[in-house]
Tab-separated table of C-alpha atoms and ligand atoms in Angstrom:
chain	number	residue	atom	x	y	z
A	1	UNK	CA	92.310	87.355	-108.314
A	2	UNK	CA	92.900	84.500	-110.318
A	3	UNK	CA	96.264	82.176	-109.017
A	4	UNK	CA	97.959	79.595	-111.818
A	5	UNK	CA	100.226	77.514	-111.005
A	6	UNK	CA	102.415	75.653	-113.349
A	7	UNK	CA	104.797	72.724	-112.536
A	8	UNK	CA	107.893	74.813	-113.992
A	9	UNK	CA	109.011	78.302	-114.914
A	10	UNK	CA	108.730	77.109	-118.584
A	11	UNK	CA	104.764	76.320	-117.610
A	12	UNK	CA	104.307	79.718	-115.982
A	13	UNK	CA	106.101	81.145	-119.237
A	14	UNK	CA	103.375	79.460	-121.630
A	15	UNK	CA	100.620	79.983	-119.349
A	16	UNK	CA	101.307	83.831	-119.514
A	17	UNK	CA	102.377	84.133	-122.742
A	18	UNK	CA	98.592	82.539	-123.495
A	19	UNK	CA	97.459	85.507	-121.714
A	20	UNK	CA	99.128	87.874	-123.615
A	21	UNK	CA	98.473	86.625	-126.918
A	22	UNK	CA	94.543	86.462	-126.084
A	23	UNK	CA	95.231	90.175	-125.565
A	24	UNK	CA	96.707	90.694	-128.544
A	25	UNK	CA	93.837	88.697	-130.931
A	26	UNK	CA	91.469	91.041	-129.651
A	27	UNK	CA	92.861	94.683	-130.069
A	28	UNK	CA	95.590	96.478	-130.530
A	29	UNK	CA	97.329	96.340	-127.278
A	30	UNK	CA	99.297	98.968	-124.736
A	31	UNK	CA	101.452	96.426	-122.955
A	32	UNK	CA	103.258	97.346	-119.321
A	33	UNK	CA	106.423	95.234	-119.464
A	34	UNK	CA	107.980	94.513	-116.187
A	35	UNK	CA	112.039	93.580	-116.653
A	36	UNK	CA	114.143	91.493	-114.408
A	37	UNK	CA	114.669	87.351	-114.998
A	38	UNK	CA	111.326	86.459	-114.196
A	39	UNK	CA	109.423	87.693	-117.253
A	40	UNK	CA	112.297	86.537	-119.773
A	41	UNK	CA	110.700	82.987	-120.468
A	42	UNK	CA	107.469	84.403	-121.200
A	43	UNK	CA	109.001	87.009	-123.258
A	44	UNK	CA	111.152	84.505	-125.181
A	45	UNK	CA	107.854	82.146	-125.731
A	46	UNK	CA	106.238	85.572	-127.049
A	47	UNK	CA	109.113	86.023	-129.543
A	48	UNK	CA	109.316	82.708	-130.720
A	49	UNK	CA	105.561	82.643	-131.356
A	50	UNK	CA	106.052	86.261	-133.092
A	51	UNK	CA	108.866	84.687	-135.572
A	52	UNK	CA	106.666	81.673	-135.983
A	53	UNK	CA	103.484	84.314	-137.458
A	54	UNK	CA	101.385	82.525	-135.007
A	55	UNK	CA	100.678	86.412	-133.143
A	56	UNK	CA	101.953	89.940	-133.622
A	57	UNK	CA	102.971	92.858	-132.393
A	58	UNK	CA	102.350	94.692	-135.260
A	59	UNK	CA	99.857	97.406	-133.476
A	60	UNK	CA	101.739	97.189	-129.962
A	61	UNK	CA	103.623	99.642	-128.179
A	62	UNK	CA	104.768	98.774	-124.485
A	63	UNK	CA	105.609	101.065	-121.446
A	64	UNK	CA	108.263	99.949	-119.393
A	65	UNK	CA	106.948	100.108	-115.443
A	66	UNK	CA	110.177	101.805	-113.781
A	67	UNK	CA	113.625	103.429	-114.577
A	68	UNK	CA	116.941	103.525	-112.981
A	69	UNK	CA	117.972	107.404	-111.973
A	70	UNK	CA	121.588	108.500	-113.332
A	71	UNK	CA	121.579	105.927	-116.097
A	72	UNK	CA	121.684	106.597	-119.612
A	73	UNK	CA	119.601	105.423	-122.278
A	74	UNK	CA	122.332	103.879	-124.051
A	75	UNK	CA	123.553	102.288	-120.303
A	76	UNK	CA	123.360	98.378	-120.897
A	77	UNK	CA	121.417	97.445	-117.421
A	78	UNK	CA	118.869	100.846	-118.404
A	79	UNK	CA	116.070	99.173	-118.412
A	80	UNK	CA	115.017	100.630	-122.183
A	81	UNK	CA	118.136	98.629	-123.375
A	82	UNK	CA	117.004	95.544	-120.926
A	83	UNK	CA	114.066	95.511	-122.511
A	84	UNK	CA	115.374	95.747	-126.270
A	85	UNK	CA	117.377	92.678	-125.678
A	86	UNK	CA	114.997	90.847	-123.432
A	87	UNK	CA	112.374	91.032	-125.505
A	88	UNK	CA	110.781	93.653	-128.240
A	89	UNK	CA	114.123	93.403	-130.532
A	90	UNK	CA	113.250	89.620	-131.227
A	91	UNK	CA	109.458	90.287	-131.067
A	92	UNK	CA	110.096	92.930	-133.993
A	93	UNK	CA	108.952	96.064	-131.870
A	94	UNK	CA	110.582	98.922	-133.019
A	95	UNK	CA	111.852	101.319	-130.172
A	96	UNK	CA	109.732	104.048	-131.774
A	97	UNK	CA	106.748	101.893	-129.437
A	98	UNK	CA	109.072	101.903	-126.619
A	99	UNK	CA	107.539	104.199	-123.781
A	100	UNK	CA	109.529	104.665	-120.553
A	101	UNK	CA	110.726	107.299	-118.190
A	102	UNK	CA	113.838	108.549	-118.464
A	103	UNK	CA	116.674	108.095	-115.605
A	104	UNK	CA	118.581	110.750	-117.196
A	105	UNK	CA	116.081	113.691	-117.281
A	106	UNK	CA	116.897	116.537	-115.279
A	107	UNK	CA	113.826	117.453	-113.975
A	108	UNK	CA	112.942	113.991	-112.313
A	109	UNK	CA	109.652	115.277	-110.807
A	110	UNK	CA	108.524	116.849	-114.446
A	111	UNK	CA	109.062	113.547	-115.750
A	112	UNK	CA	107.251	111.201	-113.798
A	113	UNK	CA	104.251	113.572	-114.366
A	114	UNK	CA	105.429	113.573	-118.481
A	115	UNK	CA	105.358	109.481	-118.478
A	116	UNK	CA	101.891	109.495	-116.141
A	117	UNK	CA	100.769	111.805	-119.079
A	118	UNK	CA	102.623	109.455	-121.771
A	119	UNK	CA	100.330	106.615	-120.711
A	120	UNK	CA	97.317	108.515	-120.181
A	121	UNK	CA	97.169	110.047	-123.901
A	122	UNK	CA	97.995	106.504	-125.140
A	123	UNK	CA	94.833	105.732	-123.719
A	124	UNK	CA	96.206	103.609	-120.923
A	125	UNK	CA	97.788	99.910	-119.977
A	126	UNK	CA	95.634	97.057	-122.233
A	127	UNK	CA	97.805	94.141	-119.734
A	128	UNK	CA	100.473	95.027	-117.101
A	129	UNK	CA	103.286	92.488	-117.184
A	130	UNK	CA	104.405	92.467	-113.664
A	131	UNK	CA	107.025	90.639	-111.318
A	132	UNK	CA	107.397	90.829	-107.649
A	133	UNK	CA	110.601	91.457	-105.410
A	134	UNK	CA	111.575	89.241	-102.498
A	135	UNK	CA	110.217	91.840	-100.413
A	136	UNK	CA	106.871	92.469	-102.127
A	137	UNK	CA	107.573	95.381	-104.475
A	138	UNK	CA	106.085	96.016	-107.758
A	139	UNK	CA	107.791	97.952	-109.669
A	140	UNK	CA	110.185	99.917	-107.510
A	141	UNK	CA	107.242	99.809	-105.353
A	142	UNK	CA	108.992	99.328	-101.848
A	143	UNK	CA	107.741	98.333	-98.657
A	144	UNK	CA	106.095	100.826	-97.605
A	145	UNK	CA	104.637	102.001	-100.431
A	146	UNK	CA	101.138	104.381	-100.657
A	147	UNK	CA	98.472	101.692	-102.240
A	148	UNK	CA	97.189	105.199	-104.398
A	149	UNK	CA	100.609	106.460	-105.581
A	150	UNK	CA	101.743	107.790	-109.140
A	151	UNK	CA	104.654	107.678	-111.232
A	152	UNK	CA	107.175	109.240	-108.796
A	153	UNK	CA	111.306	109.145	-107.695
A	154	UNK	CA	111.510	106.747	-104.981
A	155	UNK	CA	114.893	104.960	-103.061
A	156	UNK	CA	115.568	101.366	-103.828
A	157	UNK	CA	115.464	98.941	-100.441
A	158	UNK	CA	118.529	97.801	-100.026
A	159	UNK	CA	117.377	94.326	-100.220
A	160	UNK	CA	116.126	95.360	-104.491
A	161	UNK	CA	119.689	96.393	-104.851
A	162	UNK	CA	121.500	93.525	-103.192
A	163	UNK	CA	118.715	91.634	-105.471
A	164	UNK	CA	119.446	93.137	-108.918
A	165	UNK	CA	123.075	93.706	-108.096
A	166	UNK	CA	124.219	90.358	-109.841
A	167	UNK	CA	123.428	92.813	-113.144
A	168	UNK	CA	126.245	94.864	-112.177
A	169	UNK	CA	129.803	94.557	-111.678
A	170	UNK	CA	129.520	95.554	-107.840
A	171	UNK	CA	126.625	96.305	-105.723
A	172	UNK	CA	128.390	100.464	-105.403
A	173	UNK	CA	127.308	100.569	-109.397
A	174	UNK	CA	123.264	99.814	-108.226
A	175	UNK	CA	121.830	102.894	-108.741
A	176	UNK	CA	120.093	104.246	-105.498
A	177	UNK	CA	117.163	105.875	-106.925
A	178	UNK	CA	114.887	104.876	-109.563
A	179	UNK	CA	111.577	106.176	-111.248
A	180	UNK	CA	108.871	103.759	-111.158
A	181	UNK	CA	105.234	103.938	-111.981
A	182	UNK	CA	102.834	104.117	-109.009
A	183	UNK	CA	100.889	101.420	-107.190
A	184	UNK	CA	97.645	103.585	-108.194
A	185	UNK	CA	98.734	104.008	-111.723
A	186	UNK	CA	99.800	100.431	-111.978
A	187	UNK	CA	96.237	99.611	-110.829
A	188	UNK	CA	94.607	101.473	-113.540
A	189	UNK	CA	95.805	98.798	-116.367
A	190	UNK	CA	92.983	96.926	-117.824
A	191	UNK	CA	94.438	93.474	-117.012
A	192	UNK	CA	97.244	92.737	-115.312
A	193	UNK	CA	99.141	89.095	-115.179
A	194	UNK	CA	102.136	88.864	-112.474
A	195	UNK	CA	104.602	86.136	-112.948
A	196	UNK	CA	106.921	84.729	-110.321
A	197	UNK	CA	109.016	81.632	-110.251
A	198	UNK	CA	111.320	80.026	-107.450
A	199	UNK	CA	111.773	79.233	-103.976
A	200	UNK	CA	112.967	82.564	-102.949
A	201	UNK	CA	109.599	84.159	-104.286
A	202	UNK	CA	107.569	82.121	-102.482
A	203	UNK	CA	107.069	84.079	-99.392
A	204	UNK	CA	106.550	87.398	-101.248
A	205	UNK	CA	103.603	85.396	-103.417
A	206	UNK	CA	101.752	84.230	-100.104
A	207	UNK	CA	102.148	87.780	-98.700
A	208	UNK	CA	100.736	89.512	-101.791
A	209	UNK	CA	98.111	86.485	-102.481
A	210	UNK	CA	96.613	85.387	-98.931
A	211	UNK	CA	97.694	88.193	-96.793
A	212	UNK	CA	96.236	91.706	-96.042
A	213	UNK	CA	96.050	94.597	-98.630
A	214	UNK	CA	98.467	96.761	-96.716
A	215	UNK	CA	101.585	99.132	-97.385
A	216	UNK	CA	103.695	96.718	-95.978
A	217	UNK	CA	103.760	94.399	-99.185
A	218	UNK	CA	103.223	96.682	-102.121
A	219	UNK	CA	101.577	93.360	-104.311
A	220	UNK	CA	98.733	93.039	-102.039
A	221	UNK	CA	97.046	95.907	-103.741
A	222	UNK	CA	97.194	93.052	-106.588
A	223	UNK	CA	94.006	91.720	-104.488
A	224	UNK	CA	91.565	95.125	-105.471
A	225	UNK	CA	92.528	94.374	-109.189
A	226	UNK	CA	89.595	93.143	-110.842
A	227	UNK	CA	91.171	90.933	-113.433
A	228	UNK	CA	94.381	90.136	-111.950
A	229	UNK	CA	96.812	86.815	-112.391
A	230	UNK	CA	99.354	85.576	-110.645
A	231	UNK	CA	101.126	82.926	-112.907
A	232	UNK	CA	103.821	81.490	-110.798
A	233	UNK	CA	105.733	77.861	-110.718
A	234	UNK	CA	105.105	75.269	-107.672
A	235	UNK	CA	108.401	76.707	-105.794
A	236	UNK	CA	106.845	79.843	-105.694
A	237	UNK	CA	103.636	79.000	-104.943
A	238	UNK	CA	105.277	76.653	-102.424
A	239	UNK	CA	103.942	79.370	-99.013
A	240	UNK	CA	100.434	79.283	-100.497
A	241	UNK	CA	97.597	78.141	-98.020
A	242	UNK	CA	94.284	77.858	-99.417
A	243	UNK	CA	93.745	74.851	-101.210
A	244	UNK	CA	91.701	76.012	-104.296
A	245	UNK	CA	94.040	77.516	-107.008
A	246	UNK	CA	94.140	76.882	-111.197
A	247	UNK	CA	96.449	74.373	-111.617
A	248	UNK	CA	98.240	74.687	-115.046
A	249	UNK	CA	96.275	75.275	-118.455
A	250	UNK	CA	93.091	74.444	-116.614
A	251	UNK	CA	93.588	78.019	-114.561
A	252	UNK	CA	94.309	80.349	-117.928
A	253	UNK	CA	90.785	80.096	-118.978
A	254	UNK	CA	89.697	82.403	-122.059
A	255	UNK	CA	88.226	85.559	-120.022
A	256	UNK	CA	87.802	87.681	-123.794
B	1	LIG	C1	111.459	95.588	-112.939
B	1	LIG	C2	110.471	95.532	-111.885
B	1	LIG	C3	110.714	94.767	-110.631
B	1	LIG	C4	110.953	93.273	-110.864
B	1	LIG	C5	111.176	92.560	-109.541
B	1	LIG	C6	111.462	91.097	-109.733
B	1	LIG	O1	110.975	96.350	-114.034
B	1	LIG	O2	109.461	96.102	-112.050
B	1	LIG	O3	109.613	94.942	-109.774
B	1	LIG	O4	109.835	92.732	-111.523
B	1	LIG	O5	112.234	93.155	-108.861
B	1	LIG	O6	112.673	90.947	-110.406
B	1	LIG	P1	113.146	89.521	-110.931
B	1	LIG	O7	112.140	89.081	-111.908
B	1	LIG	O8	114.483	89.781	-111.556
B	1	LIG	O9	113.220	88.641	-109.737
């Protein structure tokens, strides 16, 4: 697992955005997006290089990692329409490329198996775009979370809910259940690059980076990935231990 840390969320931004744009020179790419505030940076560095011709997404479809249950499509905080706004509407992705579970489906079980199958006949995740929660989740991963499971219905902690609340008017509007990809189908991406900035990410990062692969902090499984990154900023890499991480630029080396 390869660890990056930049001075500032506006380094970890560039340093994964470099990651993802590699991707993209090489192939067309089947990027995992990850929503929530931690991503946005990178996504908004992505964007700005799109507009700027310097990269595109011309052959890219993304596959959002997890899904609210109850919500609409059209339902602002849905994570297809977080995900319009945060980033493919300014990277000129056209929602036809959009892939995500849907919250709304009445069969929940049918469709995490549908969106397993989605990404499957795609031929898979090119690079996972991941964040972590204050308690270690990926995804709606929570604590504890089966280091082998598949897209599935699972119960937010209330600690993700008190978390994302300050999307919604109250913390009663936080949906309780959510679909999220799997900690085993998450695994199965190609590359993945995590990104976490901030003090209040800092303990999650040291659990998922320097402590054991266990249930108990869903990221650790981050640790079997073969080509795995953590980008994160020096507040959340502020818990981390071992002395012998990439410091900024010098850690995003060109792995093809
Ligand atoms: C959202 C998701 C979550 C978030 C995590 C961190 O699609 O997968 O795991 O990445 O809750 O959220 P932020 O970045 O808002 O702190």
């Amino acid at each position: 697992m390869d660890v990056v840390i930049a001075a500032d969320p506006a380094g970890a931004a560039k340093a994964a955005a470099d990651i993802v744009a590699r991707a993209l020179r090489h192939r067309a790419v089947n990027l995992g997006v990850a929503t929530g505030s931690s991503p946005v940076p990178a996504y908004q560095e992505l964007a700005q290089r799109a507009q700027r011709g310097e990269l595109s997404f011309g052959h890219a479809r993304v596959f959002l990692l997890d899904e609210y249950v109850g919500l609409p499509r059209g339902h602002a905080e849905s994570y297809h329409q977080v995900i319009r706004r945060d980033f493919t509407e300014a990277a000129g992705i056209p929602d036809s490329r959009i892939e995500g579970p849907r919250g709304d489906a009445a069969d929940l079980i049918a469709e995490a198996d549908r969106y397993d199958h989605v990404i499957t006949t795609h031929g898979g995740i090119d690079l996972q775009i991941l964040g972590i929660g204050t308690n270690g989740h990926i995804a709606f991963n929570e604590p504890p979370s089966s280091l082998s499971s598949r897209t599935r219905v699972v119960a937010l902690a209330e600690q993700t809910r008190e978390d994302n609340s300050r999307f919604f008017h109250h913390i009663d509007d936080v949906p309780q259940l959510a679909l999220t990809q799997g900690l085993g189908t998450i695994s199965e991406a190609r590359e993945i690059v995590l990104i976490a900035t901030g003090a209040h990410k800092a303990p999650a990062v040291a659990a998922a980076v320097e402590g054991p692969l266990a249930a108990r902090c869903p990221a650790s499984i981050l640790q079997w990935h073969p080509r795995a990154t953590f980008v994160v900023d020096a507040a959340a890499a502020s818990q981390l231990e071992l002395p012998a991480y990439g410091r900024e630029r010098k850690g995003t080396r060109d792995r093809g």
